[in-house]
Short mmCIF file of C-alpha atoms in Angstrom, two decimals:
data_model
loop_
_atom_site.label_atom_id
_atom_site.label_comp_id
_atom_site.label_asym_id
_atom_site.label_seq_id
_atom_site.Cartn_x
_atom_site.Cartn_y
_atom_site.Cartn_z
CA MET A 107 11.54 -239.59 39.45
CA LYS A 108 10.06 -237.30 42.28
CA LYS A 109 12.72 -234.64 41.10
CA TYR A 110 11.22 -234.40 37.75
CA LEU A 111 7.54 -234.65 38.68
CA THR A 112 8.05 -231.95 41.28
CA HIS A 113 10.38 -229.72 39.21
CA PRO A 114 9.09 -226.03 38.91
CA TRP A 115 9.68 -226.07 35.08
CA LEU A 116 6.79 -228.83 34.88
CA THR A 117 4.74 -227.55 37.78
CA ILE A 118 4.46 -223.94 36.43
CA ARG A 119 3.13 -225.33 33.09
CA VAL A 120 0.80 -227.76 34.43
CA GLN A 121 -0.73 -224.97 36.66
CA LEU A 122 -1.01 -222.34 33.94
CA ALA A 123 -2.66 -225.00 31.51
CA LEU A 124 -5.06 -226.02 34.46
CA GLY A 125 -5.99 -222.24 35.10
CA ALA A 126 -6.61 -221.62 31.49
CA ILE A 127 -8.73 -224.74 31.32
CA PHE A 128 -10.83 -223.62 34.03
CA VAL A 129 -11.03 -219.98 32.79
CA ALA A 130 -12.03 -221.42 29.21
CA ALA A 131 -14.79 -223.61 30.99
CA ALA A 132 -16.27 -220.71 32.97
CA LEU A 133 -16.63 -218.17 30.35
CA PRO A 134 -19.71 -219.84 28.10
CA LYS A 135 -21.47 -220.68 31.21
CA ILE A 136 -21.11 -217.09 32.73
CA THR A 137 -22.40 -215.58 29.56
CA ASP A 138 -25.39 -217.97 29.31
CA PRO A 139 -26.60 -219.11 32.74
CA PRO A 140 -30.04 -220.66 31.50
CA SER A 141 -28.12 -222.92 29.13
CA PHE A 142 -25.96 -224.08 31.97
CA ALA A 143 -28.89 -224.45 34.25
CA HIS A 144 -30.45 -226.70 31.61
CA MET A 145 -27.39 -228.81 31.64
CA ILE A 146 -27.23 -229.18 35.33
CA TYR A 147 -30.98 -230.16 35.04
CA ASN A 148 -30.13 -232.90 32.62
CA TYR A 149 -28.08 -234.60 35.10
CA ARG A 150 -31.05 -235.30 37.32
CA LEU A 151 -29.11 -235.15 40.53
CA LEU A 152 -29.56 -231.82 42.09
CA PRO A 153 -32.80 -230.70 43.86
CA ALA A 154 -34.91 -228.27 42.01
CA GLY A 155 -33.83 -225.44 44.43
CA LEU A 156 -30.32 -225.79 43.86
CA ILE A 157 -30.04 -225.86 39.86
CA ASN A 158 -30.29 -222.26 39.22
CA ILE A 159 -28.04 -221.09 42.04
CA SER A 160 -25.44 -223.73 41.08
CA ALA A 161 -25.66 -222.51 37.38
CA LEU A 162 -25.10 -219.08 38.80
CA VAL A 163 -22.15 -219.60 41.04
CA MET A 164 -20.28 -222.50 39.82
CA PRO A 165 -18.80 -220.86 36.59
CA TRP A 166 -17.58 -218.05 38.72
CA VAL A 167 -15.95 -220.65 41.17
CA GLU A 168 -14.15 -222.04 37.98
CA LEU A 169 -13.16 -218.59 36.91
CA LEU A 170 -11.77 -217.41 39.96
CA CYS A 171 -9.91 -220.63 40.78
CA GLY A 172 -8.75 -220.47 37.19
CA LEU A 173 -7.36 -217.08 37.57
CA ALA A 174 -5.78 -218.01 41.01
CA LEU A 175 -3.70 -220.56 39.48
CA ILE A 176 -2.75 -218.53 36.44
CA LEU A 177 -1.58 -215.48 38.76
CA GLY A 178 -0.29 -217.81 41.34
CA VAL A 179 -2.07 -216.72 44.37
CA TRP A 180 -4.13 -218.89 46.84
CA ARG A 181 -2.74 -221.84 44.86
CA LYS A 182 -3.68 -224.63 47.47
CA ALA A 183 -7.16 -223.22 47.95
CA ALA A 184 -7.83 -223.05 44.30
CA LEU A 185 -6.27 -226.43 43.90
CA SER A 186 -8.59 -227.87 46.81
CA ILE A 187 -11.63 -226.42 44.99
CA ILE A 188 -10.97 -227.65 41.57
CA GLY A 189 -10.06 -231.06 42.80
CA THR A 190 -13.25 -231.26 44.68
CA MET A 191 -15.16 -230.06 41.52
CA LEU A 192 -13.43 -232.58 39.34
CA VAL A 193 -14.35 -235.40 41.83
CA VAL A 194 -17.92 -234.22 41.63
CA PHE A 195 -18.07 -234.04 37.96
CA ILE A 196 -16.62 -237.48 37.68
CA ILE A 197 -19.18 -238.98 40.09
CA ALA A 198 -22.11 -236.93 38.58
CA ILE A 199 -21.08 -238.53 34.89
CA SER A 200 -20.54 -241.94 36.22
CA ILE A 201 -23.89 -242.05 37.72
CA ASN A 202 -25.59 -240.89 34.73
CA LEU A 203 -23.34 -243.40 32.53
CA ALA A 204 -24.51 -246.19 34.91
CA ARG A 205 -28.11 -245.20 34.39
CA GLU A 206 -27.56 -244.63 30.85
CA ASN A 207 -28.87 -241.10 30.93
CA ALA A 208 -27.20 -239.77 28.00
CA ILE A 209 -26.31 -236.00 28.32
CA ASP A 210 -24.27 -233.41 27.30
CA CYS A 211 -21.63 -232.79 29.97
CA GLY A 212 -21.92 -229.01 29.62
CA CYS A 213 -18.15 -228.71 30.63
CA PHE A 214 -16.88 -226.24 28.02
CA ASP A 215 -19.90 -225.53 25.76
CA VAL A 216 -23.54 -225.04 26.99
CA SER A 217 -24.97 -225.17 23.52
CA LYS A 218 -26.65 -228.44 22.41
CA ALA A 219 -24.39 -230.77 20.55
CA ASN A 220 -27.13 -232.49 18.82
CA LEU A 221 -25.54 -235.96 19.16
CA THR A 222 -27.01 -239.10 19.01
CA ARG A 223 -27.50 -241.10 22.19
CA GLU A 224 -24.64 -243.28 21.53
CA GLN A 225 -22.38 -240.49 20.80
CA ARG A 226 -23.31 -238.74 24.00
CA LEU A 227 -22.60 -242.07 26.03
CA GLY A 228 -19.18 -242.19 24.32
CA ASP A 229 -18.57 -238.79 25.12
CA MET A 230 -19.41 -239.13 28.86
CA LYS A 231 -16.56 -241.78 29.07
CA PHE A 232 -14.16 -239.64 27.45
CA VAL A 233 -15.13 -236.86 29.89
CA ILE A 234 -14.37 -238.98 32.87
CA LEU A 235 -11.00 -239.82 31.46
CA ARG A 236 -10.36 -236.14 30.79
CA ASP A 237 -11.42 -235.07 34.17
CA ILE A 238 -9.24 -237.96 35.79
CA GLY A 239 -6.41 -236.52 33.74
CA MET A 240 -7.12 -233.07 35.11
CA LEU A 241 -7.28 -234.47 38.51
CA LEU A 242 -3.72 -235.91 38.02
CA MET A 243 -2.67 -232.38 37.01
CA VAL A 244 -4.05 -231.05 40.40
CA ALA A 245 -2.21 -233.70 42.15
CA GLN A 246 1.06 -232.81 40.62
CA VAL A 247 0.84 -229.14 41.37
CA TRP A 248 -0.22 -229.88 44.81
CA TRP A 249 2.56 -232.34 45.35
CA ALA A 250 5.21 -229.78 43.87
CA ALA A 251 3.79 -227.13 46.18
CA SER A 252 3.99 -229.68 49.25
CA VAL A 253 7.59 -230.54 48.66
CA ARG A 254 8.53 -226.93 48.13
CA ASP A 255 6.91 -225.94 51.42
CA MET B 227 -4.76 -216.09 55.09
CA LYS B 228 -5.02 -219.82 55.68
CA PRO B 229 -6.19 -221.97 52.69
CA PHE B 230 -9.30 -222.92 54.35
CA ALA B 231 -10.38 -219.18 54.61
CA GLN B 232 -9.10 -218.68 51.02
CA VAL B 233 -11.62 -221.48 49.81
CA ILE B 234 -14.22 -219.64 51.70
CA ALA B 235 -13.22 -216.34 50.34
CA LEU B 236 -13.16 -217.68 46.63
CA ILE B 237 -16.51 -219.37 46.94
CA GLY B 238 -18.02 -216.39 48.64
CA ALA B 239 -16.75 -213.97 45.94
CA ALA B 240 -18.25 -216.24 43.38
CA PHE B 241 -21.61 -216.23 45.17
CA VAL B 242 -21.63 -212.49 45.09
CA LEU B 243 -20.31 -212.24 41.42
CA GLY B 244 -22.74 -214.98 40.25
CA LEU B 245 -25.78 -212.98 41.88
CA VAL B 246 -24.71 -209.61 40.76
CA ALA B 247 -24.00 -210.79 37.39
CA ASN B 248 -27.67 -212.38 37.22
CA ALA B 249 -29.18 -208.84 38.65
CA VAL B 250 -27.70 -207.12 35.77
CA ALA B 251 -28.15 -209.73 33.03
CA ALA B 252 -30.44 -209.23 30.10
CA ARG B 253 -33.97 -210.62 30.47
CA ASP B 254 -33.18 -213.72 28.34
CA ARG B 255 -29.87 -214.60 30.24
CA LYS B 256 -31.33 -214.13 33.64
CA LEU B 257 -32.39 -217.11 36.01
CA MET B 258 -34.94 -216.76 38.37
CA LEU B 259 -34.36 -218.20 41.95
CA PRO B 260 -34.99 -220.72 43.12
CA GLY B 261 -36.34 -221.93 39.75
CA TYR B 262 -39.16 -224.22 38.93
CA TYR B 263 -38.25 -227.79 37.90
CA PRO B 264 -40.96 -230.36 39.03
CA SER B 265 -38.94 -233.18 37.58
CA ALA B 266 -35.54 -232.36 38.49
CA ARG B 267 -34.51 -235.64 39.90
CA LYS B 268 -36.78 -237.82 37.83
CA MET B 269 -35.15 -239.75 34.96
CA PRO B 270 -36.51 -238.83 31.68
CA ALA B 271 -39.37 -241.32 30.51
CA GLN B 272 -38.20 -243.66 27.73
CA ALA B 273 -41.61 -243.85 26.31
CA PRO B 274 -44.09 -241.02 25.69
CA PRO B 275 -46.65 -240.54 28.53
CA VAL B 276 -49.81 -240.47 26.56
CA ALA B 277 -50.17 -240.35 22.82
CA ALA B 278 -52.83 -238.20 21.58
CA THR B 279 -53.92 -240.86 19.12
CA GLN B 280 -54.67 -243.11 22.12
CA ALA B 281 -56.29 -240.58 24.45
CA LEU B 282 -58.35 -238.82 21.83
CA SER B 283 -60.49 -239.82 18.90
CA ALA B 284 -58.85 -240.86 15.63
CA PRO B 285 -56.64 -238.35 14.25
CA VAL B 286 -57.77 -236.15 11.47
CA PRO B 287 -54.91 -236.23 8.96
CA VAL B 288 -53.44 -232.99 7.69
CA ARG B 289 -51.24 -233.12 4.69
CA ILE B 290 -48.30 -230.92 4.52
CA PRO B 291 -46.49 -230.75 1.13
CA ALA B 292 -42.93 -232.15 1.39
CA SER B 293 -41.74 -230.38 -1.76
CA PRO B 294 -39.13 -227.81 -1.16
CA PRO B 295 -40.21 -224.09 -1.24
CA SER B 296 -39.73 -222.59 -4.63
CA THR B 297 -41.74 -219.24 -4.42
CA PRO B 298 -41.00 -216.18 -2.64
CA ALA B 299 -42.51 -215.56 0.74
CA THR B 300 -46.33 -215.34 1.26
CA ASP B 301 -48.18 -214.34 4.10
CA THR B 302 -50.36 -217.32 3.99
CA VAL B 303 -49.84 -219.96 6.65
CA LEU B 304 -49.57 -223.70 6.55
CA SER B 305 -53.32 -224.17 6.71
CA GLY B 306 -54.80 -221.03 5.01
CA VAL B 307 -56.00 -220.00 8.42
CA PRO B 308 -54.55 -216.84 9.18
CA VAL B 309 -52.43 -216.46 12.41
CA SER B 310 -52.91 -212.96 14.05
CA SER B 311 -49.46 -211.38 13.78
CA PRO B 312 -49.01 -207.67 13.23
CA ALA B 313 -46.27 -208.22 10.63
CA PRO B 314 -43.82 -205.62 12.29
CA GLU B 315 -40.65 -204.32 10.65
CA LYS B 316 -38.37 -206.74 12.49
CA GLN B 317 -40.28 -209.97 11.37
CA LYS B 318 -39.27 -211.74 8.36
CA LYS B 319 -41.09 -214.57 6.83
CA THR B 320 -39.67 -217.55 5.14
CA VAL B 321 -40.77 -218.98 2.03
CA ALA B 322 -43.98 -221.04 2.06
CA PRO B 323 -44.63 -224.20 0.30
CA SER B 324 -46.78 -224.12 -2.65
CA PRO B 325 -49.30 -225.36 -3.54
CA LYS B 326 -50.82 -225.95 -0.03
CA PRO B 327 -53.71 -228.16 0.63
CA VAL B 328 -56.12 -226.55 3.05
CA PRO B 329 -56.55 -228.58 6.09
CA LYS B 330 -60.15 -229.19 7.36
CA ALA B 331 -61.84 -226.57 9.50
CA ILE B 332 -62.67 -228.76 12.65
CA ASP B 333 -64.11 -228.02 16.06
CA LEU B 334 -61.22 -227.97 18.38
CA ALA B 335 -63.30 -228.70 21.23
CA THR B 336 -64.50 -231.74 19.85
CA ARG B 337 -61.40 -233.21 18.50
CA PHE B 338 -59.12 -231.95 21.16
CA PRO B 339 -61.32 -232.02 24.37
CA ALA B 340 -59.88 -230.70 27.63
CA HIS B 341 -58.06 -233.20 29.87
CA PRO B 342 -57.98 -231.85 33.34
CA ASP B 343 -56.71 -235.10 34.97
CA LYS B 344 -53.28 -234.80 33.16
CA ALA B 345 -50.80 -231.89 32.40
CA TYR B 346 -50.57 -232.58 28.67
CA VAL B 347 -51.12 -234.95 25.87
CA GLU B 348 -48.31 -235.63 23.41
CA VAL B 349 -49.36 -235.11 19.73
CA SER B 350 -47.66 -235.89 16.43
CA GLY B 351 -47.04 -233.57 13.65
CA ASP B 352 -50.17 -234.04 11.89
CA ASP B 353 -52.24 -233.11 15.05
CA ALA B 354 -50.03 -230.12 15.57
CA ALA B 355 -50.79 -229.11 12.24
CA LEU B 356 -54.21 -229.39 12.79
CA LEU B 357 -54.19 -227.47 15.84
CA HIS B 358 -52.05 -224.70 14.31
CA ALA B 359 -54.21 -224.62 11.40
CA ASN B 360 -57.43 -224.15 13.42
CA GLY B 361 -56.05 -221.13 15.48
CA ALA B 362 -55.00 -222.94 18.49
CA LEU B 363 -52.49 -220.84 20.66
CA THR B 364 -49.11 -222.07 19.90
CA LEU B 365 -46.22 -221.68 22.45
CA ASP B 366 -42.49 -221.74 21.78
CA ALA B 367 -40.76 -223.23 24.95
CA ARG B 368 -37.12 -222.81 23.52
CA ARG B 369 -34.79 -220.20 24.44
CA THR B 370 -35.54 -216.79 23.15
CA SER B 371 -32.54 -216.86 20.76
CA ASP B 372 -33.65 -220.14 19.22
CA TYR B 373 -37.15 -218.62 18.85
CA GLU B 374 -35.85 -215.58 17.09
CA ALA B 375 -33.76 -217.76 14.52
CA GLY B 376 -37.01 -219.35 13.55
CA HIS B 377 -40.33 -220.53 14.94
CA ILE B 378 -43.79 -221.80 13.95
CA ALA B 379 -45.73 -218.99 12.24
CA GLY B 380 -47.80 -217.26 14.94
CA ALA B 381 -46.12 -218.96 17.97
CA ARG B 382 -45.56 -216.71 21.08
CA THR B 383 -42.22 -217.31 23.00
CA LEU B 384 -42.34 -218.69 26.51
CA SER B 385 -38.90 -220.07 27.44
CA VAL B 386 -38.92 -222.17 30.82
CA TRP B 387 -35.33 -221.40 31.20
CA GLU B 388 -35.53 -217.68 31.41
CA SER B 389 -36.55 -215.50 34.46
CA ASP B 390 -39.56 -213.74 32.88
CA VAL B 391 -41.40 -217.23 32.49
CA ASP B 392 -43.72 -216.65 35.47
CA ASP B 393 -44.59 -213.23 34.17
CA LYS B 394 -45.58 -214.53 30.94
CA VAL B 395 -47.54 -217.19 32.34
CA ASN B 396 -49.38 -214.67 34.54
CA LYS B 397 -50.11 -212.66 31.39
CA LEU B 398 -51.25 -215.48 29.67
CA TYR B 399 -53.73 -216.54 32.58
CA GLU B 400 -54.88 -212.95 32.50
CA GLU B 401 -55.53 -213.11 28.77
CA ARG B 402 -57.48 -216.43 29.27
CA SER B 403 -58.92 -215.84 32.63
CA ASP B 404 -62.44 -216.90 31.76
CA PRO B 405 -62.66 -220.67 32.63
CA ARG B 406 -63.90 -221.21 28.94
CA GLU B 407 -60.94 -219.80 27.46
CA GLN B 408 -58.76 -222.01 29.58
CA LEU B 409 -60.31 -225.06 28.08
CA LYS B 410 -59.08 -224.06 24.76
CA PRO B 411 -56.17 -226.30 23.28
CA ILE B 412 -52.73 -224.76 23.52
CA LEU B 413 -49.98 -226.12 21.46
CA ILE B 414 -46.55 -226.17 22.93
CA TYR B 415 -43.18 -227.36 21.08
CA CYS B 416 -39.58 -227.17 21.56
CA SER B 417 -36.68 -228.87 19.78
CA GLY B 418 -38.23 -232.29 19.45
CA GLY B 419 -36.01 -235.46 20.36
CA ASP B 420 -35.05 -235.54 24.19
CA CYS B 421 -36.13 -231.77 24.54
CA GLU B 422 -38.35 -231.43 27.73
CA ASP B 423 -38.69 -227.83 27.72
CA SER B 424 -42.28 -228.06 26.24
CA HIS B 425 -43.17 -230.64 28.85
CA MET B 426 -41.94 -228.66 31.67
CA LEU B 427 -43.87 -225.57 30.39
CA ALA B 428 -47.05 -227.73 29.96
CA GLN B 429 -46.83 -228.61 33.59
CA LYS B 430 -46.48 -225.08 34.61
CA LEU B 431 -49.43 -224.09 32.61
CA TRP B 432 -51.44 -226.90 33.85
CA GLY B 433 -50.47 -225.73 37.48
CA VAL B 434 -52.34 -222.53 36.73
CA GLN B 435 -55.58 -224.42 35.51
CA PHE B 436 -54.94 -224.53 31.78
CA ASN B 437 -56.49 -227.94 31.18
CA ASN B 438 -56.06 -228.69 27.46
CA ILE B 439 -52.44 -228.60 26.44
CA TYR B 440 -50.66 -230.58 23.66
CA VAL B 441 -47.05 -231.10 23.35
CA TYR B 442 -45.64 -231.40 20.08
CA LYS B 443 -43.63 -234.32 20.48
CA ASP B 444 -41.35 -233.97 17.51
CA GLY B 445 -41.17 -230.31 17.84
CA PHE B 446 -39.66 -227.61 15.62
CA PRO B 447 -37.32 -229.70 13.59
CA ASP B 448 -40.35 -231.96 12.60
CA TRP B 449 -42.23 -228.83 11.66
CA GLN B 450 -39.34 -227.64 9.20
CA LYS B 451 -39.11 -231.33 7.74
CA ARG B 452 -42.70 -230.68 7.17
CA ARG B 453 -42.25 -227.50 5.46
CA GLY B 454 -44.62 -225.92 7.97
CA THR B 455 -44.51 -221.79 7.74
CA VAL B 456 -41.78 -220.42 9.75
CA HIS B 457 -41.21 -216.93 10.94
CA THR B 458 -38.02 -215.53 12.19
CA GLY B 459 -37.54 -212.47 14.54
CA SER B 460 -38.84 -211.39 17.65
CA ASN B 461 -42.46 -211.21 16.82
CA PRO B 462 -45.04 -214.26 16.28
#
């Protein structure tokens, strides 16, 4: 089992997919920071002073980490950052789900989705599952890299 | 380079790129630092804070025809009260409903008195139409791109999410620096529903001594539903 899960054939595909996902997630946010700031604001978690700077920096972190994975450079650093961000996203969405604050996650699209409250709450559960899936992808690449090292 | 140093380098590079990109971004894509969000960690209220009908005297109904537009564009606005717009080339007007009842001309100061003790009062579509029809300054708190796609005729754009919001607020303050001017009602709207942009803008304006602000609770979608006059483009 370990042999298959850490096989380079699988690892390179997971790594490229993860990199592509993060590049795709970053681009809409980079092109429209005010909309992303609005999304961050809707989470009601960050202090006011950190909202805009987060909206400016976070997409670039995602882009650089995604590119690092695609190019295969600074892999462990990129995986650490992506893993940390995913954990933070999962916690942030879970907190809002727990307090029934229905929000658009702003993960890949910063335009308003015009969903109902119930649809948004349903989407938030899906986003948590999706982020857990991506966290497993991070774990796979990290594990494979550790085995090879 | 060790992974920890690489992490620092990646985050540092993202910081620099983010700030540089913001510095060269177009006006409507730029963020100001640190930003002004008075309710950043407060959960949105489930119920509206104050309804105009509770806070003020009985509403004066304004009937807006519900029939779909059938005639070509006209310059007449919803109420028959002209909105001062220069009709520049870029501006297009949508079809106005016809026929239109003329809402009552009212004394705004009596019907919508100043309320210095609270940042804003939420109003319904009827009150919003009445304010608009009687020449109250109307502000669109949505993004500029949304404004250009369609806005209440005569409304000015003042997006709280764009970096020039403070400049626009200061300009407005200069235009209405006389304390009597600041008591005149201002109508603010965004996208209705859970949109809070108009509330945020209202708080900002209240902070610079505008004491008579009304938030159109159901916002632009309601205005469209009521077949109020809509303009597109970058001018009011």
